[in-house]
Structure formats: structure tokens, C-alpha cells
CSV table of C-alpha atoms in Angstrom, one decimal:
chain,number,residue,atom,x,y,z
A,16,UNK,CA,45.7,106.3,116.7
A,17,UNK,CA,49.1,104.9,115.9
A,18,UNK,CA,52.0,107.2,116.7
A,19,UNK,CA,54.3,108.2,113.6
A,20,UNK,CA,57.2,106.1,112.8
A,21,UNK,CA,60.0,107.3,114.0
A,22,UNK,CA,62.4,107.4,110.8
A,23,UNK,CA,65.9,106.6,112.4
A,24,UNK,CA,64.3,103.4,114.3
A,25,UNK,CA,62.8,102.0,111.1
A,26,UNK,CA,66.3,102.7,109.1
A,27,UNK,CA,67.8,100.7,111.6
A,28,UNK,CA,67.8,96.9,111.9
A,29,UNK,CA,67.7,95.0,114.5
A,30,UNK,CA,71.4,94.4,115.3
A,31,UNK,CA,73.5,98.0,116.1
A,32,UNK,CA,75.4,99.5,113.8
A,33,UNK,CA,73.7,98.2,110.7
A,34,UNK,CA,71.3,99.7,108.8
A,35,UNK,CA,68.3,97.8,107.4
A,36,UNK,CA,69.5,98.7,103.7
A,37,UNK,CA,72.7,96.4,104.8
A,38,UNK,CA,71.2,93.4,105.1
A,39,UNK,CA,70.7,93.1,101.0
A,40,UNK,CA,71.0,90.0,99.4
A,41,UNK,CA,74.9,89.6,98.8
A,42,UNK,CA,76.1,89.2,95.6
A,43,UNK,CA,76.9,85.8,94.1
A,44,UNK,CA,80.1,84.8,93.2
A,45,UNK,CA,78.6,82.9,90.3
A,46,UNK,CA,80.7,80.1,91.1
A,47,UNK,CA,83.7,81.9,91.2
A,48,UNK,CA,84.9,80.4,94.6
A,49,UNK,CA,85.3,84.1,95.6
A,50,UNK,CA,82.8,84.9,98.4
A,51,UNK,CA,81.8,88.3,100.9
A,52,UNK,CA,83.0,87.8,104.4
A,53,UNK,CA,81.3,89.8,107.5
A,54,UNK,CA,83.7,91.4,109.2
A,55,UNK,CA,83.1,92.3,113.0
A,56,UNK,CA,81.9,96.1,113.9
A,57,UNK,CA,81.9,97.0,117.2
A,58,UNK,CA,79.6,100.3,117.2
A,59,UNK,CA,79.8,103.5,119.2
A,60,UNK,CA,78.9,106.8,119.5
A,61,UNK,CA,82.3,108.1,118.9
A,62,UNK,CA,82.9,106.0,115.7
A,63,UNK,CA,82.9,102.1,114.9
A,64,UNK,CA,86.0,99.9,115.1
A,65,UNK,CA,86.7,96.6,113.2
A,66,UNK,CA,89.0,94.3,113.8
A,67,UNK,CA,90.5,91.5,112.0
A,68,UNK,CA,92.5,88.7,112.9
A,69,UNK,CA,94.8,85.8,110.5
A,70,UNK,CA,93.0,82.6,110.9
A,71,UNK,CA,90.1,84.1,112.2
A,72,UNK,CA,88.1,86.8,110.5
A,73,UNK,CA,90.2,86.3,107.8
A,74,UNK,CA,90.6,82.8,106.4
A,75,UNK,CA,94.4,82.8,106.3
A,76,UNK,CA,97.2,83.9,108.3
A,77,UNK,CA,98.1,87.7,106.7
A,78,UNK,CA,101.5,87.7,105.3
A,79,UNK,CA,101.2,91.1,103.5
A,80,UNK,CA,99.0,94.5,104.1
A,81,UNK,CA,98.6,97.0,101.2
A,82,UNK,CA,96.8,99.6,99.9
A,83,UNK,CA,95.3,101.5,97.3
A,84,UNK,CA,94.5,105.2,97.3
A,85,UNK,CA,94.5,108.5,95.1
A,86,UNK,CA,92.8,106.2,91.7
A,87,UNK,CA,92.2,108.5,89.8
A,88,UNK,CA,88.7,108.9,87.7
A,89,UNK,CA,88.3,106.0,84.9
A,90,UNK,CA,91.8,104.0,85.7
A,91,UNK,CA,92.0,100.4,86.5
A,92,UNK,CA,94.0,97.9,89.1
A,93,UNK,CA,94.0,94.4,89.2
A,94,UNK,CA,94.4,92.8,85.7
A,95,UNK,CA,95.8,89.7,87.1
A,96,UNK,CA,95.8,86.3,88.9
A,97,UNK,CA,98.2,84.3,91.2
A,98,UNK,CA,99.0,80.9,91.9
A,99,UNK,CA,98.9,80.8,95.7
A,100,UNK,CA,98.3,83.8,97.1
A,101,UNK,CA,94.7,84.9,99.1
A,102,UNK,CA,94.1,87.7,99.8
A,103,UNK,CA,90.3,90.0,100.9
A,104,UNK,CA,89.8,92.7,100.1
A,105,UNK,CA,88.1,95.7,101.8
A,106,UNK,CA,86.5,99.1,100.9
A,107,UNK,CA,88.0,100.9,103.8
A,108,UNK,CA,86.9,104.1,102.7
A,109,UNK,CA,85.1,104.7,99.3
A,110,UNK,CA,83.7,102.4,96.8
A,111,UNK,CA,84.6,100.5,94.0
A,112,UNK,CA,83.9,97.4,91.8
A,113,UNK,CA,86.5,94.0,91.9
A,114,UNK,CA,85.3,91.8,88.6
A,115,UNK,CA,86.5,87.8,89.0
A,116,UNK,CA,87.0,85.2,86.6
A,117,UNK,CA,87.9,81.7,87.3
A,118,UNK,CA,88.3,80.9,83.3
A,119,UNK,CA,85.0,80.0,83.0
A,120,UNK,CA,82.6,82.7,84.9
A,121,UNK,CA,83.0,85.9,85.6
A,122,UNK,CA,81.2,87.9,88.9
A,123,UNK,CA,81.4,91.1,89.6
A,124,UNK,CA,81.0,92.5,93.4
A,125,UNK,CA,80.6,96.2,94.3
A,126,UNK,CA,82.4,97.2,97.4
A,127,UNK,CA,81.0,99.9,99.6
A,128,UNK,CA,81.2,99.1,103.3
A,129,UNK,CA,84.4,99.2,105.7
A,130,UNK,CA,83.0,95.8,107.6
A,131,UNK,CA,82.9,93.6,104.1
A,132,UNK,CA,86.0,91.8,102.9
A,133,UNK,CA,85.6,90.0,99.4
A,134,UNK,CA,87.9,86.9,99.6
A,135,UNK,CA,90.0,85.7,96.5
A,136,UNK,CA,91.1,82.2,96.4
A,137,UNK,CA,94.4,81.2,94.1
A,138,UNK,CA,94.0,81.1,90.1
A,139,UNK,CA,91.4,83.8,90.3
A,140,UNK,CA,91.9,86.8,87.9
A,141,UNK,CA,90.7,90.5,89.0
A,142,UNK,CA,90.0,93.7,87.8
A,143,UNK,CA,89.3,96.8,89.7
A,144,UNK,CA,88.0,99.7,88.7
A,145,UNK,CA,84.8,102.6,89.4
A,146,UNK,CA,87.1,103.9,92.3
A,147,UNK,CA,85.1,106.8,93.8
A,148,UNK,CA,86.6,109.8,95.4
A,149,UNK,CA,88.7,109.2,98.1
A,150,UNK,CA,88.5,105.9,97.8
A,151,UNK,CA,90.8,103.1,99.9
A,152,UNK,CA,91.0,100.1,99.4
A,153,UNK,CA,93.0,97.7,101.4
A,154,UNK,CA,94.2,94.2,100.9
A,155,UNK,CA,95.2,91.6,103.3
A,156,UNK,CA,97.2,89.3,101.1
A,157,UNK,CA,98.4,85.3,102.6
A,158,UNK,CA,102.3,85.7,101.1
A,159,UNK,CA,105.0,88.4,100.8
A,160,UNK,CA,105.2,89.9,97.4
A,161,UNK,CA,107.2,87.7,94.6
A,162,UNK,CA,106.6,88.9,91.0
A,163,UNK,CA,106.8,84.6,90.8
A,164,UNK,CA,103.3,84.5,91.9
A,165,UNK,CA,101.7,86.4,89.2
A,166,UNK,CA,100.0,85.9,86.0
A,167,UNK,CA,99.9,89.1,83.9
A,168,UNK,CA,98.8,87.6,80.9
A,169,UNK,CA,95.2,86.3,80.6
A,170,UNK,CA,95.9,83.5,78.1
A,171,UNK,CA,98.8,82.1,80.2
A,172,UNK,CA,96.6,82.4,83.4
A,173,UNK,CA,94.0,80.1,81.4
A,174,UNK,CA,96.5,77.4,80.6
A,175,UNK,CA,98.0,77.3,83.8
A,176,UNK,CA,94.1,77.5,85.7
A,177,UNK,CA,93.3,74.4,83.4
A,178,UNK,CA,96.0,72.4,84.6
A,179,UNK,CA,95.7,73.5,88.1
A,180,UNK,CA,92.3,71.8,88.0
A,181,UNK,CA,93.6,68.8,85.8
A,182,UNK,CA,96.1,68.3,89.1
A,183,UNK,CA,93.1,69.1,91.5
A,184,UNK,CA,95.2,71.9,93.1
A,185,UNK,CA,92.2,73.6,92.3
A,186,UNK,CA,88.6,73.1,91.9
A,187,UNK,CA,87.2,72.6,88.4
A,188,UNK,CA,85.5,75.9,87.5
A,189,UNK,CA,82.0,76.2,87.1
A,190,UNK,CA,80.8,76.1,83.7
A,191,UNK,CA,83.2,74.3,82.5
């Protein structure tokens, strides 16, 4: 007779810390150049620690840390693009969605665990939005603010993205 399957042990995969419905296929960025970076987790008893480090984990030295908290139900973020900056971004606590566009596909990517960090290139325009309840979201971002680095105006971030990848400062979107 074979004993009965002990439910914790088969909702856990093989590595600790990570349950087996973690390892999901991750989204794709639909040639966005945006992509979902595995962050470390050290796991404990006590509660689980990750770290990140500029050049490391994180595929540019961090400049800039914010955050956004208190969304409330049905409002928006994002809207925008910059030239140069990079930034990931992390559901530290919470959920919500971060929808790309490179000007020619869009991709959207539903954030929901603290050891995920979804990684925006430059010319890459974002939305974010479906904030749940308590909700944090933090941002590691490669520059200091300057209002100089922003498009705020989708047709002007177009026109600038297309010239970007006339110059090859950036890669020619897909689709395109």
C-alpha cells in the first residue's frame, strides 16, 4: 500500500523556498526587450530575505530607489518612457500588472512575487495598474530623477524610439 502524499511535500519543489506553482512558465516579453529576472531568496523559518546588488542581481549600478504604495482601487502609474534610464521593478508586497510597448508590441507581465524583478530597458513605455490591496511596488532605477529623461507623450516617444533605432542606440523593435 502506498502511504498518502503528504500535501506540503508535493506543494513544494525541489529547491527551498519555492513552491512548485512558482516554477510557471514566465511570461514573454513578446520582443519587448523587457525580461523577468530571479532574484536570490535565502529561506528561513523566521521569514525569507533577498538581496540585491548594482551590477549584479540587477543589471546596472542603482542610482535611484523608489516606491509606490497606498494605489488606490482602479488608478494607474506609469504612462511613460525614458531615454536612458533602467530600472526593475519588483512586487515587494502585493500585486499588480506593468504593460510594455517598444512601438511596435506590447507585453504585459503580472507581478506577484517579492523575489521577481521585471527589467525595463531605455525607450520602453509602461503602464501600471490592477494594484491590489496593500500593494508595494519598488523600483530600482540606473539614474537620478531628471524630468529630461522622460517622454510623457506617446506620439513623441514613437518618433524619438524610431530614430533611436535609425541611430542603433537601440534595437529595432520587433514587428516592425
Amino acid at each position: 500500500m502506498t502511504p498518502p502524499p503528504d500535501s506540503r511535500r508535493d506543494r513544494r519543489s525541489l529547491s527551498p523556498g519555492r513552491r512548485a506553482t512558482d516554477w510557471n512558465p514566465r511570461p514573454e516579453d513578446a520582443g519587448t526587450g523587457c525580461q523577468i529576472i530571479d532574484l536570490p531568496r535565502v529561506t528561513d523559518p523566521r521569514g525569507n530575505l533577498t538581496f540585491l546588488e548594482g551590477g549584479a542581481q540587477v543589471p546596472f549600478d542603482i542610482a535611484r530607489v523608489y516606491y509606490l504604495y497606498d494605489v488606490p482601487g482602479g488608478e494607474s502609474r506609469g504612462g511613460h518612457a525614458h531615454r536612458g534610464l533602467k530600472q526593475l521593478i519588483i512586487a515587494a508586497a502585493g500585486s499588480f500588472d506593468v504593460v510594455v510597448d517598444n512601438g511596435a508590441t506590447t507585453a504585459r507581465f503580472h507581478l506577484n512575487r517579492s523575489y521577481y524583478g521585471l527589467y525595463l530597458p531605455p525607450f520602453t513605455w509602461r503602464e501600471l495598474g490592477n494594484f491590489s490591496s496593500g500593494s508595494v511596488c519598488l523600483v530600482l532605477a540606473s539614474q537620478v530623477y531628471s524630468e529630461d529623461d522622460y517622454f510623457r507623450d506617446y506620439d513623441e516617444f514613437l518618433a524619438a524610439r524610431r530614430t533611436a533605432e535609425a541611430d542603433g542606440i537601440v534595437p529595432a523593435a520587433a514587428g516592425r
